[in-house]
Coordinates of C-alpha atoms in Angstrom, one line a residue:
Chain J
M1 CA 94.3 71.3 99.8
H2 CA 94.3 67.5 100.0
S3 CA 94.7 67.2 103.8
S4 CA 93.2 69.0 106.8
W5 CA 96.5 70.6 107.7
N6 CA 97.0 71.8 104.2
R7 CA 93.6 73.4 104.2
V8 CA 94.2 75.1 107.6
S9 CA 97.5 76.5 106.2
T10 CA 95.9 77.8 103.0
I11 CA 93.0 79.5 104.8
F12 CA 95.3 81.2 107.3
S13 CA 97.6 82.3 104.6
H14 CA 94.9 83.9 102.6
A15 CA 93.3 85.3 105.7
S16 CA 96.5 87.1 106.8
T17 CA 96.9 88.7 103.4
A18 CA 93.3 89.8 103.4
L19 CA 93.6 91.1 107.0
M20 CA 96.6 93.2 105.9
V21 CA 94.6 94.6 103.1
L22 CA 91.7 95.4 105.4
L23 CA 94.0 97.2 107.9
G24 CA 95.7 99.0 105.1
L25 CA 92.3 100.3 103.8
V26 CA 91.5 101.4 107.4
A27 CA 94.8 103.2 107.8
A28 CA 94.6 104.8 104.4
T29 CA 91.0 106.0 104.8
S30 CA 91.6 107.5 108.2
Y31 CA 94.8 109.2 107.0
L32 CA 92.9 110.7 104.0
T33 CA 90.0 111.9 106.2
L34 CA 91.9 113.3 109.2
P35 CA 89.6 115.2 111.5
S36 CA 90.3 118.7 112.6
V37 CA 89.1 120.8 115.5
E38 CA 87.8 124.3 116.0
P39 CA 90.5 126.5 117.5
G40 CA 89.9 126.7 121.2
N41 CA 91.1 129.1 123.8
I42 CA 94.3 128.9 125.8
E43 CA 95.2 131.8 128.0
I44 CA 98.2 132.1 130.4
K45 CA 96.9 133.6 133.6
N46 CA 99.9 133.7 135.8
V47 CA 103.7 133.3 135.4
H48 CA 105.6 132.3 138.5
V49 CA 109.4 132.6 138.2
Y50 CA 111.6 131.5 141.0
V51 CA 115.2 130.6 141.5
S52 CA 115.6 126.9 141.4
L53 CA 117.8 125.5 144.1
L54 CA 117.9 122.0 142.7
E55 CA 121.5 122.6 141.9
A56 CA 122.6 125.1 144.5
Y57 CA 126.0 125.7 143.0
K58 CA 124.6 127.1 139.8
P59 CA 121.3 128.7 140.6
N60 CA 118.9 128.7 137.6
E61 CA 115.6 130.3 137.1
A62 CA 112.6 128.1 136.8
A63 CA 109.0 129.0 136.0
S64 CA 105.6 127.5 136.4
L65 CA 102.4 128.8 134.8
R66 CA 98.7 128.9 135.5
F67 CA 96.5 128.7 132.4
D68 CA 92.9 128.6 131.3
L69 CA 92.0 126.1 128.7
D70 CA 88.8 125.6 126.8
V71 CA 88.9 123.3 123.8
D72 CA 86.6 120.7 122.3
L73 CA 88.6 117.7 121.0
R74 CA 85.6 115.4 120.5
P75 CA 85.7 115.6 116.7
L76 CA 89.1 113.9 116.8
F77 CA 87.5 110.7 118.0
T78 CA 86.8 108.8 114.8
W79 CA 86.4 105.0 114.3
N80 CA 90.2 104.7 114.2
T81 CA 91.2 106.8 117.2
K82 CA 92.6 104.9 120.1
Q83 CA 93.5 107.9 122.3
L84 CA 94.7 111.4 122.2
F85 CA 97.9 112.9 123.7
V86 CA 97.2 116.5 124.4
Y87 CA 100.1 118.7 125.4
L88 CA 100.8 122.3 126.1
V89 CA 103.9 123.7 124.5
V90 CA 105.6 127.0 125.5
D91 CA 107.7 128.7 122.9
Y92 CA 110.3 131.1 124.1
L93 CA 113.7 132.4 123.2
D94 CA 116.6 132.3 125.6
G95 CA 117.2 135.4 127.8
P96 CA 120.4 137.4 127.5
N97 CA 123.2 135.2 128.5
T98 CA 124.4 136.6 131.8
T99 CA 127.3 134.3 132.2
L100 CA 129.3 136.2 129.6
P101 CA 130.8 139.6 130.3
S102 CA 128.7 142.3 128.8
S103 CA 131.6 143.5 126.6
S104 CA 131.8 140.3 124.7
T105 CA 128.1 140.1 123.7
G106 CA 128.3 143.0 121.3
A107 CA 128.7 142.5 117.6
G108 CA 132.2 142.4 116.2
E109 CA 133.7 141.1 119.4
G110 CA 134.3 137.6 118.1
L111 CA 131.4 136.0 119.8
V112 CA 128.3 136.8 117.7
Y113 CA 125.0 135.0 118.4
S114 CA 123.4 135.4 115.1
K115 CA 120.9 132.7 115.7
R116 CA 119.3 132.2 119.1
P117 CA 117.7 128.8 119.5
G118 CA 114.1 128.8 120.3
N119 CA 112.8 126.5 123.0
E120 CA 109.7 124.4 122.7
I121 CA 109.0 123.0 126.1
V122 CA 106.0 120.8 127.1
V123 CA 104.7 122.0 130.4
W124 CA 101.5 120.1 130.7
D125 CA 99.9 117.0 129.1
R126 CA 97.0 114.7 129.3
I127 CA 96.0 111.4 127.8
V128 CA 92.4 111.3 126.6
T129 CA 91.1 107.9 126.1
R130 CA 87.3 108.5 125.8
E131 CA 85.3 110.8 123.6
R132 CA 83.3 112.1 126.6
E133 CA 86.5 113.2 128.3
A134 CA 87.7 115.1 125.2
R135 CA 85.9 118.3 126.1
L136 CA 88.7 120.0 128.0
R137 CA 87.8 122.9 130.2
I138 CA 90.4 123.8 132.7
E139 CA 90.5 126.9 134.8
A140 CA 93.7 128.1 136.5
G141 CA 95.4 124.8 135.7
K142 CA 98.8 124.3 137.0
T143 CA 101.6 123.2 134.7
K144 CA 103.0 119.7 135.4
Y145 CA 106.5 120.3 134.3
T146 CA 108.7 123.2 135.2
L147 CA 110.3 125.5 132.7
R148 CA 114.0 126.0 133.2
A149 CA 115.8 129.0 131.9
V150 CA 118.5 127.8 129.6
G151 CA 120.3 131.1 129.8
K152 CA 120.1 131.2 133.6
K153 CA 117.3 133.7 133.7
F154 CA 114.0 134.5 132.0
F155 CA 113.7 138.2 132.6
G156 CA 114.7 140.2 129.6
A157 CA 113.8 137.4 127.2
E158 CA 111.3 138.0 124.6
P159 CA 107.6 137.5 125.4
F160 CA 106.4 134.0 125.1
R161 CA 103.4 132.2 123.8
A162 CA 101.8 128.9 124.5
R163 CA 100.0 126.5 122.2
L164 CA 97.9 123.4 122.8
M165 CA 99.0 120.5 120.5
Y166 CA 97.4 117.1 120.1
N167 CA 98.6 113.8 118.8
I168 CA 96.1 111.3 117.5
M169 CA 97.0 107.7 118.2
P170 CA 95.1 105.5 115.9
W171 CA 94.3 101.8 116.3
V172 CA 95.8 101.2 112.9
G173 CA 97.9 103.7 110.9
I174 CA 100.3 106.5 111.5
L175 CA 100.4 109.1 114.2
S176 CA 99.1 112.5 113.3
Y177 CA 99.6 115.9 115.0
G178 CA 97.8 119.2 115.1
T179 CA 97.3 122.4 117.0
A180 CA 94.1 122.9 118.9
A181 CA 94.7 126.3 120.4
E182 CA 97.1 129.1 120.5
S183 CA 97.4 131.9 123.1
K184 CA 96.5 135.2 121.5
T185 CA 98.6 137.5 123.6
A186 CA 102.3 137.0 124.3
M187 CA 103.3 137.1 128.0
D188 CA 106.2 138.9 129.4
W189 CA 108.6 137.2 131.8
P190 CA 108.5 138.7 135.2
R191 CA 111.4 139.1 137.6
P192 CA 111.9 136.1 139.9
K193 CA 110.2 136.0 143.2
S194 CA 112.5 135.5 146.2
V195 CA 112.3 132.0 147.5
Chain X
M1 CA 98.8 43.3 115.8
D2 CA 96.1 43.3 113.1
L3 CA 93.8 45.3 115.4
L4 CA 96.5 47.8 116.2
N5 CA 97.3 48.3 112.5
T6 CA 93.6 48.9 111.8
V7 CA 93.3 51.4 114.6
E8 CA 96.4 53.2 113.4
R9 CA 95.2 53.4 109.8
V10 CA 91.8 54.8 110.9
V11 CA 93.4 57.4 113.1
R12 CA 95.8 58.5 110.4
R13 CA 93.1 58.7 107.8
T14 CA 90.9 60.8 110.1
L15 CA 93.7 63.2 111.0
E16 CA 94.8 63.5 107.4
G17 CA 91.3 64.4 106.3
K18 CA 91.6 63.6 102.6
I19 CA 89.0 65.2 100.3
D20 CA 88.5 64.5 96.6
F21 CA 90.0 66.5 93.7
V22 CA 86.9 68.4 92.8
A23 CA 86.4 69.5 96.4
Q24 CA 90.0 70.6 96.6
T25 CA 89.6 73.0 93.6
Q26 CA 86.3 74.3 95.0
V27 CA 87.6 74.9 98.5
E28 CA 90.5 76.9 97.2
I29 CA 88.4 79.1 95.0
I30 CA 85.7 79.6 97.7
T31 CA 88.4 80.5 100.2
Y32 CA 89.7 83.2 97.9
V33 CA 86.3 84.6 97.1
V34 CA 84.9 84.6 100.6
L35 CA 87.9 86.3 102.1
S36 CA 88.0 89.0 99.4
I37 CA 84.3 89.7 99.9
A38 CA 84.7 89.6 103.7
T39 CA 87.4 92.2 103.5
V40 CA 85.4 94.6 101.5
V41 CA 82.2 94.0 103.5
A42 CA 84.1 94.3 106.8
F43 CA 85.7 97.6 105.7
L44 CA 82.5 99.1 104.5
A45 CA 80.5 98.0 107.5
G46 CA 83.1 99.3 110.0
Y47 CA 83.3 102.6 108.1
I48 CA 79.6 103.1 108.0
A49 CA 79.1 102.1 111.7
A50 CA 82.2 104.0 112.6
D51 CA 83.4 101.1 114.7
L52 CA 86.6 99.2 114.0
R53 CA 85.4 96.2 116.1
I54 CA 82.6 95.6 113.7
S55 CA 85.1 95.3 110.9
L56 CA 87.3 92.8 112.8
A57 CA 84.2 90.8 114.0
I58 CA 83.0 90.4 110.4
F59 CA 86.4 89.3 109.2
G60 CA 86.9 87.0 112.1
V61 CA 83.5 85.3 111.6
A62 CA 84.4 84.8 107.9
V63 CA 87.7 83.1 108.8
L64 CA 86.1 80.9 111.5
G65 CA 83.4 79.9 109.1
L66 CA 85.9 78.8 106.5
L67 CA 87.8 76.8 109.0
V68 CA 84.7 75.0 110.3
L69 CA 83.3 74.4 106.8
F70 CA 86.5 73.2 105.0
V71 CA 89.0 71.8 107.4
P72 CA 87.4 68.6 108.6
P73 CA 86.8 66.1 105.8
W74 CA 83.0 66.5 105.9
P75 CA 81.2 64.0 103.7
Y76 CA 80.1 66.8 101.2
L77 CA 83.8 67.2 100.4
N78 CA 84.0 63.6 99.2
L79 CA 81.1 63.4 96.8
H80 CA 83.3 62.9 93.7
P81 CA 85.6 59.9 94.5
V82 CA 87.9 58.8 91.8
P83 CA 86.4 55.6 90.3
W84 CA 88.9 52.8 90.6
R85 CA 88.9 49.8 88.3
A86 CA 87.4 46.7 89.8
P87 CA 90.1 44.5 91.2
V88 CA 91.1 41.5 89.1
A89 CA 93.0 38.4 90.3
P90 CA 96.1 38.4 88.0
S91 CA 97.5 35.1 89.1
L92 CA 94.2 33.4 88.3
E93 CA 94.0 35.0 84.8
F94 CA 97.5 33.9 84.2
S95 CA 96.9 30.4 85.2
K96 CA 93.8 30.2 83.0
A97 CA 95.6 31.4 80.0
E98 CA 98.2 28.8 80.4

């Protein structure tokens, strides 16, 4: 503390420690008081399945959706919310695998699919940076990203559901996730429309 | 050369910014206390006002205030100089004793 330089050093040293404590308090408080939202409404209006010709040598089915969305995410904007990442997730199981001969899909034939993997695909998203934009009301919104059938086709797969998820990005602290809406009725996969 | 030496000494002394021992102790304690209080106040104010910028502004003002008040060797930081013994001329004393 005898010289100016020494005092600058000491003050900044203490200040950085105190700043870390301050930000730690902010992060801990906002983690302990995480906001939640009232469940909103998400409804899939229309499923459009078509044969994707992106890779013509192995045609795959692809799908796009139209959905209605009504959810109020304004409670998520606290003093420590920088922005929200809102995304629509479609959960579905693979359709019956058509690339295998039908005789080999039965049980006891050696190839047994005891566990079919579920798919969680993000089909639409939005970044909300302001509280006044957090009231989401979308009618017949179109998905941004296509769903692609992993097992070549959708028809015959189990009905699917969609859910709206959010990710709170804070100024300080850790990311937190939540579900804002879930579709009440499961949708069936239609047959593909001819291109 | 004499003038140059004097100028150099003045510049060095100004940049070094020496303060007395009492002030050194006080400055360190006050820095600790002010920063601790500023942290708590900034957190509470930001939480109540629900605005993180208020927290950071309060904290920043506290740090800037400390820098302005304590870094330059203001005269109030040199109120307790160490008393030196008055200079004596040793050679003169010595010659007298002889």
